[in-house]
CSV table of C-alpha atoms in Angstrom, one decimal:
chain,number,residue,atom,x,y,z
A,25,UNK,CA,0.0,0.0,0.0
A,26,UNK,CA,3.2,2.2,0.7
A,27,UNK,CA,4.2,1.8,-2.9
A,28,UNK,CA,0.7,2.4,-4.6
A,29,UNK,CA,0.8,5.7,-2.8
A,30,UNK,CA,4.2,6.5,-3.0
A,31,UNK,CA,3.8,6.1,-6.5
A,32,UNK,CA,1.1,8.5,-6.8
A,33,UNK,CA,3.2,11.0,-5.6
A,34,UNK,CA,1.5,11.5,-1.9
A,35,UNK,CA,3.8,11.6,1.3
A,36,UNK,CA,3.3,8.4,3.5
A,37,UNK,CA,3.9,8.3,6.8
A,38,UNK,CA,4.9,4.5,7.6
A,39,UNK,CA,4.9,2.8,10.8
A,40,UNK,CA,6.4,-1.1,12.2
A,41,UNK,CA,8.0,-2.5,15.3
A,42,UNK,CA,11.3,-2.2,13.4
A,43,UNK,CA,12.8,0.0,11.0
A,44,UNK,CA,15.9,-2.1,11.0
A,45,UNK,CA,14.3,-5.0,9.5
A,46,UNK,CA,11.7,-3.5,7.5
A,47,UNK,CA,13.9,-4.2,4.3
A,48,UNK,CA,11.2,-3.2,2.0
A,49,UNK,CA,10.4,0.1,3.4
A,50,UNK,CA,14.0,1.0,3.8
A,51,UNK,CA,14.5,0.3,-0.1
A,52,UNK,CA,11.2,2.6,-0.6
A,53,UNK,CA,12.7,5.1,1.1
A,54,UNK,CA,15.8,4.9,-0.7
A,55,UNK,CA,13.6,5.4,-3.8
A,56,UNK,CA,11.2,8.3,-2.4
A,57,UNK,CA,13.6,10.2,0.1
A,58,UNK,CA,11.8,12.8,1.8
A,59,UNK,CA,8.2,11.6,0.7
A,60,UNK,CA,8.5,8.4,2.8
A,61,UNK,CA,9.1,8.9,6.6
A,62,UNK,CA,9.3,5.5,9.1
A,63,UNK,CA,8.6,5.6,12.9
A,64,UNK,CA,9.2,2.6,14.9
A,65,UNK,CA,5.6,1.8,16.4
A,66,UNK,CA,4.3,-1.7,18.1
A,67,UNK,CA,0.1,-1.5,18.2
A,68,UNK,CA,0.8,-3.2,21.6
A,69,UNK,CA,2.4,-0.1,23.0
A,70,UNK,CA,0.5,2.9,23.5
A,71,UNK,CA,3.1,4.6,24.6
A,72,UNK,CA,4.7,3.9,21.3
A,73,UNK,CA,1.3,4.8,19.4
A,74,UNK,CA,1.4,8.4,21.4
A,75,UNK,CA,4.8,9.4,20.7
A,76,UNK,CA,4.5,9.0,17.1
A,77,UNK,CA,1.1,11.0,17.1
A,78,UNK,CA,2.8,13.5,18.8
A,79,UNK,CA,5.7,14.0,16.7
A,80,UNK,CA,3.7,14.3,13.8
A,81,UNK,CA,0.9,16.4,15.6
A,82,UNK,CA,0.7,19.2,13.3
A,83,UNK,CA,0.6,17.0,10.1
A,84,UNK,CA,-3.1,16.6,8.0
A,85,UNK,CA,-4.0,13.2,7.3
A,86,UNK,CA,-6.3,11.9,4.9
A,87,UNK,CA,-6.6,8.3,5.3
A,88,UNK,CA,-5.7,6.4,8.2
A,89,UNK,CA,-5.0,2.6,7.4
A,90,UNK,CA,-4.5,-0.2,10.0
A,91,UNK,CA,-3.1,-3.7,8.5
A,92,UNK,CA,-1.2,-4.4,11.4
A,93,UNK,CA,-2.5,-8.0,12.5
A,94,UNK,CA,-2.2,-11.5,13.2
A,95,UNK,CA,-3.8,-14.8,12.7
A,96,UNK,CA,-2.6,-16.4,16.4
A,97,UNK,CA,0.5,-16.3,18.0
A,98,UNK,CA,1.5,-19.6,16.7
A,99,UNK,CA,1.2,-19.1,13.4
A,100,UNK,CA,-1.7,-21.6,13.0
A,101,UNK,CA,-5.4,-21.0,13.6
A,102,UNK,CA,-7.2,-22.9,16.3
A,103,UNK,CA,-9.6,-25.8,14.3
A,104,UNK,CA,-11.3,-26.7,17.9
A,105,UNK,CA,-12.0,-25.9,21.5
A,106,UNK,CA,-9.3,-27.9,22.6
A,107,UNK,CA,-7.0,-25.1,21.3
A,108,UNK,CA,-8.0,-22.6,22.9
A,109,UNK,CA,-6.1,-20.4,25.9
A,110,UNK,CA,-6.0,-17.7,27.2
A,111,UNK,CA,-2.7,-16.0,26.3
A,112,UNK,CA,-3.5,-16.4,22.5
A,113,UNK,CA,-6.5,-15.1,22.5
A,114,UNK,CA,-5.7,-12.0,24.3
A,115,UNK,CA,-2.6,-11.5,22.4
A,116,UNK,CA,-4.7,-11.9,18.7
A,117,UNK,CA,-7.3,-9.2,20.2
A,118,UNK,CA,-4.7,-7.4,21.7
A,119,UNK,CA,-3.3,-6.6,18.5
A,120,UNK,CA,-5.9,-6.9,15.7
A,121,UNK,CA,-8.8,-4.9,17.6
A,122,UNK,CA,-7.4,-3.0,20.6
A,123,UNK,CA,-4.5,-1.5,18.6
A,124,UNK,CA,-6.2,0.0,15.9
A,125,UNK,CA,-8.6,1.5,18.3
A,126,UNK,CA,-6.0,2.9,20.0
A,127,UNK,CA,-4.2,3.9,16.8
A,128,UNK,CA,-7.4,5.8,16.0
A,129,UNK,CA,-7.6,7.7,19.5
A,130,UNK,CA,-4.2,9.0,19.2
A,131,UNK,CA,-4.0,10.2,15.1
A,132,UNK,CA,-7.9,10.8,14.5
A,133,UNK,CA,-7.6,14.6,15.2
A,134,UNK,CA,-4.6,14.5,12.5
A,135,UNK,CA,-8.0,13.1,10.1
A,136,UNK,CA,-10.6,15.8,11.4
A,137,UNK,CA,-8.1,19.0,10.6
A,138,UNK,CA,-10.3,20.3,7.2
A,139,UNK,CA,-8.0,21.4,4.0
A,140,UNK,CA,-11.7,22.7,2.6
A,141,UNK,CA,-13.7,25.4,4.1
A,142,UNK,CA,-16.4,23.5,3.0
A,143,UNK,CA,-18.0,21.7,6.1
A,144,UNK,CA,-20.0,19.4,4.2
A,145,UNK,CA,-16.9,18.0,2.7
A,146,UNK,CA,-15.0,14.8,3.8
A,147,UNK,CA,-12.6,15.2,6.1
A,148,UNK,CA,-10.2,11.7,6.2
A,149,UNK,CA,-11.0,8.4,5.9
A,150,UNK,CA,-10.4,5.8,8.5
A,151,UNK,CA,-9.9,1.8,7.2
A,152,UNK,CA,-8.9,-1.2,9.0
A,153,UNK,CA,-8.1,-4.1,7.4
A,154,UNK,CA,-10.8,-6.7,9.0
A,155,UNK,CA,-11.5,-10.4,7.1
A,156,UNK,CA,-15.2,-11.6,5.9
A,157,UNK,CA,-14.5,-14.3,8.5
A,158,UNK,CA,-15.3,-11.5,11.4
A,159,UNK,CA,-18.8,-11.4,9.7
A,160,UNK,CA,-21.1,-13.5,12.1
A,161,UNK,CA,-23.4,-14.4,9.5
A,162,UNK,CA,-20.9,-15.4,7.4
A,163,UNK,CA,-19.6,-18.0,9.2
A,164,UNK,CA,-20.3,-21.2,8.4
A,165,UNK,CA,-17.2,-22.9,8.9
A,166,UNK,CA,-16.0,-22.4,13.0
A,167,UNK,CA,-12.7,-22.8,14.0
A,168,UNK,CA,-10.3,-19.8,14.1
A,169,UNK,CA,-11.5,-18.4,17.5
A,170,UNK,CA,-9.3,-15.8,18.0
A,171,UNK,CA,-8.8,-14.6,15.1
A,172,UNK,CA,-12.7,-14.2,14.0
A,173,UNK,CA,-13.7,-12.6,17.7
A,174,UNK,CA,-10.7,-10.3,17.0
A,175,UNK,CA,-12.3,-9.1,13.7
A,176,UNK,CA,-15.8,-8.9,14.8
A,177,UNK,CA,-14.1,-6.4,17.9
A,178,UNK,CA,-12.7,-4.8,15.1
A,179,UNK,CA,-15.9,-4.5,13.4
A,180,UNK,CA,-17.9,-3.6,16.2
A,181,UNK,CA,-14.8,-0.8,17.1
A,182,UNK,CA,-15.0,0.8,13.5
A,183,UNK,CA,-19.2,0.9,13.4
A,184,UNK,CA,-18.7,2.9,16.9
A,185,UNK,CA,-15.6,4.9,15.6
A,186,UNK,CA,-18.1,5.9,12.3
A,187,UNK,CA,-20.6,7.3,14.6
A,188,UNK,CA,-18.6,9.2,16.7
A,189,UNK,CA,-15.8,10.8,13.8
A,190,UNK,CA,-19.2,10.7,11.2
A,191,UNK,CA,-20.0,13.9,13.1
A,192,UNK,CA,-16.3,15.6,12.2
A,193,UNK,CA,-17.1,14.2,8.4
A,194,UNK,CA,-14.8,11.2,8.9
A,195,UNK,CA,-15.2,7.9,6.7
A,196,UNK,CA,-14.9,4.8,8.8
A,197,UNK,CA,-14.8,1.4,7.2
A,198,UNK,CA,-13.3,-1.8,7.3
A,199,UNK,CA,-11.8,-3.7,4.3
A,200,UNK,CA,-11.2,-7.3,3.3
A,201,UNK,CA,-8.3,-8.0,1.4
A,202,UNK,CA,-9.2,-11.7,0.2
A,203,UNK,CA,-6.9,-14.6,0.9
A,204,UNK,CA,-3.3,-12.9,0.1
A,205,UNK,CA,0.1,-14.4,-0.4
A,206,UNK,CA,1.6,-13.6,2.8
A,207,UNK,CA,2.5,-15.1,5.6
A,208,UNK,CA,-0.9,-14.5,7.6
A,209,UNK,CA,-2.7,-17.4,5.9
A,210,UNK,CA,-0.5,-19.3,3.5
A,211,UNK,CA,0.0,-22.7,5.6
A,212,UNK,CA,-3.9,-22.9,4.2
A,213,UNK,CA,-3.1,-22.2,0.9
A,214,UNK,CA,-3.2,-25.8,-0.7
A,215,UNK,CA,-6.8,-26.5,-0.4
A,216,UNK,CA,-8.0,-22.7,-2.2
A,217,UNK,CA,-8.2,-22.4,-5.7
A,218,UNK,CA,-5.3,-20.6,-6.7
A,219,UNK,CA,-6.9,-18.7,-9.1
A,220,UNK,CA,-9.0,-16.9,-5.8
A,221,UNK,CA,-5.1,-16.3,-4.0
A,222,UNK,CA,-4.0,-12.8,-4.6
A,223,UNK,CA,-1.0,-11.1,-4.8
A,224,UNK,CA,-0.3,-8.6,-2.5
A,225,UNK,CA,-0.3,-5.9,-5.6
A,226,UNK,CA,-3.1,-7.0,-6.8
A,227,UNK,CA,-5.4,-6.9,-3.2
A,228,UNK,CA,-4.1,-3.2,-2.8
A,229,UNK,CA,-5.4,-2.2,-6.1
A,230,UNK,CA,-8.8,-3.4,-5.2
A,231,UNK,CA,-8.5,-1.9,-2.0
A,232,UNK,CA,-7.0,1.3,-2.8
A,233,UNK,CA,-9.8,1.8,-5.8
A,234,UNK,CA,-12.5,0.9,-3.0
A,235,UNK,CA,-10.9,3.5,-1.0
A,236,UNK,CA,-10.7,6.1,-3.6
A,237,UNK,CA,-14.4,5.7,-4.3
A,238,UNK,CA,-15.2,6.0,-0.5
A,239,UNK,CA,-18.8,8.4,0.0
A,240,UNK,CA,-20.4,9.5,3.2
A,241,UNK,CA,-23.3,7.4,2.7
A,242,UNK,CA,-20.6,4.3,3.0
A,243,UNK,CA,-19.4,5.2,6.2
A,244,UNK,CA,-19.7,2.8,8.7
A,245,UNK,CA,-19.5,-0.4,6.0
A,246,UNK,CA,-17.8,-3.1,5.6
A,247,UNK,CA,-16.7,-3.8,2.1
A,248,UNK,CA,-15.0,-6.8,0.6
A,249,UNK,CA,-12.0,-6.1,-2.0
A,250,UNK,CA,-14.7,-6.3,-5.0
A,251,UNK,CA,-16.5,-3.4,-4.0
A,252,UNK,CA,-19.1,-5.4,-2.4
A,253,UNK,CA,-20.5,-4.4,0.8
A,254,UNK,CA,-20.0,-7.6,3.5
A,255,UNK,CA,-22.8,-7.9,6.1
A,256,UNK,CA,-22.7,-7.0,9.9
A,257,UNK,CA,-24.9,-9.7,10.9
A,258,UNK,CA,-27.7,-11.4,8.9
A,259,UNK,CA,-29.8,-9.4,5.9
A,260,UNK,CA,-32.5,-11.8,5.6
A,261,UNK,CA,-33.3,-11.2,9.0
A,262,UNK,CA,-37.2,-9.5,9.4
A,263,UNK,CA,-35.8,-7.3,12.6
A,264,UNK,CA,-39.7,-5.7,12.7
A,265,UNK,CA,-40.5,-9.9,13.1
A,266,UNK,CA,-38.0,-10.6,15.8
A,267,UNK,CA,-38.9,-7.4,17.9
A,268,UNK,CA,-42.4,-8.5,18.0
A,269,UNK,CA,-41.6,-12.2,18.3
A,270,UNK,CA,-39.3,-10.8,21.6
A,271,UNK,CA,-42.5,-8.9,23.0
A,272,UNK,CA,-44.3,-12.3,23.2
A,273,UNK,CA,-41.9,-14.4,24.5
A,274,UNK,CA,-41.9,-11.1,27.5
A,275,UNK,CA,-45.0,-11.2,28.2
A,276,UNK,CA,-44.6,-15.0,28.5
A,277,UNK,CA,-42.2,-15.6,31.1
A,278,UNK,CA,-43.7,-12.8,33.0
A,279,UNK,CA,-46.8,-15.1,32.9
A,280,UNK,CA,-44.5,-17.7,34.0
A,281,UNK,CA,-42.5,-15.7,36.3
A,282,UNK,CA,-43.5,-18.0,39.9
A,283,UNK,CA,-42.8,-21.0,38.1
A,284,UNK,CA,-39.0,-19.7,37.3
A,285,UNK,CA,-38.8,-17.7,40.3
A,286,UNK,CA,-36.4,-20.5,41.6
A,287,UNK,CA,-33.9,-19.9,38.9
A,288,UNK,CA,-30.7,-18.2,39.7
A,289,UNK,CA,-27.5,-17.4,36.7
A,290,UNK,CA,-24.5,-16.9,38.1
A,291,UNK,CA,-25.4,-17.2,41.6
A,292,UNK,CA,-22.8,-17.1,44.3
A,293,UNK,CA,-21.4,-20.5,45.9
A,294,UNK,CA,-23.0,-21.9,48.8
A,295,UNK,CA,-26.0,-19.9,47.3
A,296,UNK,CA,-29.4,-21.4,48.8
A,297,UNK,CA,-31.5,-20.2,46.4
């Protein structure tokens, strides 16, 4: 994404946990000098996160984009219960929801600064990088624990972050890249078609034109590399049918209410009741 923009002419400001290794970004900025600067930053570390916002506090930015993420600690997706602790799951949320909130807190008053007088025009656009396996209704398959609750935070983070920078005329929305070459998710790679495996060049094309086509009526959305808006929950769904269906089933356990009167969630141990 670096080198789509970089190409375009527009100053990037790039960020990873370290410059020394970032090989590829140090050959951009051999190429682009002055239009390319790197700051070491870790999405774990707020700290970090602040002193980069800070040093760059007077700058105007137009799009915001967090891709930092993992699929699990280990490299490999959980396929069951079994699998499942603690420390992995916190460290998958930990960086692929909490940071790019906190990324947003620290460099979204860079985004609201307006270059127009115009209020009615956009301000900055916000993107993180989600997956279509963080949509709930779109989830057929299980598995992956951590890394789907970390999306759907991430989902559930940018639909709150849309309502709150909506009102400074900030675009929030979260992307899907597809399944890309990279390290991420290429131990899976055997059983996809290759033909639906993109290149890295190829996914930030799509994204960058989905971007570049971004409206206020989109913000808050979740669109797939295509174009194609991606649902939240379930779309076929008759929400006018479920609130009334929830009114009866109300009115029935309050019917019922001294027949369940004995039932007690989460009571305390020892608990008599």
């Amino acid at each position: 994404m670096c080198r789509y923009l970089l190409s375009k002419q527009t100053p990037v400001i790039a960020t990873c946990r370290d410059p020394l290794k970032g090989q590829a970004l140090t050959q951009l900025k051999t190429e682009h000098g002055d239009l390319l600067s790197i700051h070491r930053l870790d999405v774990l570390d707020e700290n970090q996160i602040s002193e980069v916002a800070v040093s760059i506090g007077d700058t105007k930015l137009d799009l915001l984009v967090n891709c930092a993420g993992m699929l699990h600690p280990s490299g490999k997706g959980e396929t069951s219960l079994r699998e499942v602790d603690l420390q992995s799951l916190q460290t998958t949320l930990a960086t692929n929801a909490l940071g790019p909130l906190i990324m947003a807190k620290h460099f979204s008053p860079m985004l609201t600064k307006r270059n127009s007088a115009d209020k009615n025009a956009v301000a900055g656009v916000l993107v993180n990088i989600s997956a279509r396996v963080g949509s709930i209704s779109d989830n057929a398959l299980g598995g992956w624990y951590s890394y789907r609750m970390s999306k759907s935070a991430l989902n559930m983070a940018t639909k709150n972050l849309s309502i709150e920078l909506g009102r400074k005329r900030v675009i929030c929305v979260c992307l899907h890249p597809g399944t890309v070459n990279t390290d991420l998710s290429r131990r899976y790679h055997k059983n996809i078609d290759p033909a639906k495996i993109f290149t890295p060049e190829f996914s930030v094309n799509c994204l960058m034109k989905v971007i570049e086509g971004l409206e206020v009526k989109d913000n808050g959305k979740f669109f797939g590399w295509d174009g194609k808006e991606i649902p939240w929950g379930d779309p076929k769904r008759d929400f006018a049918a479920l609130r009334f269906q929830q009114v009866r089933e109300e009115r029935w356990w309050k019917a019922r209410k001294i027949i369940n009167c004995g039932i007690l969630l989460n009571s305390p141990p020892n608990s008599q009741n």
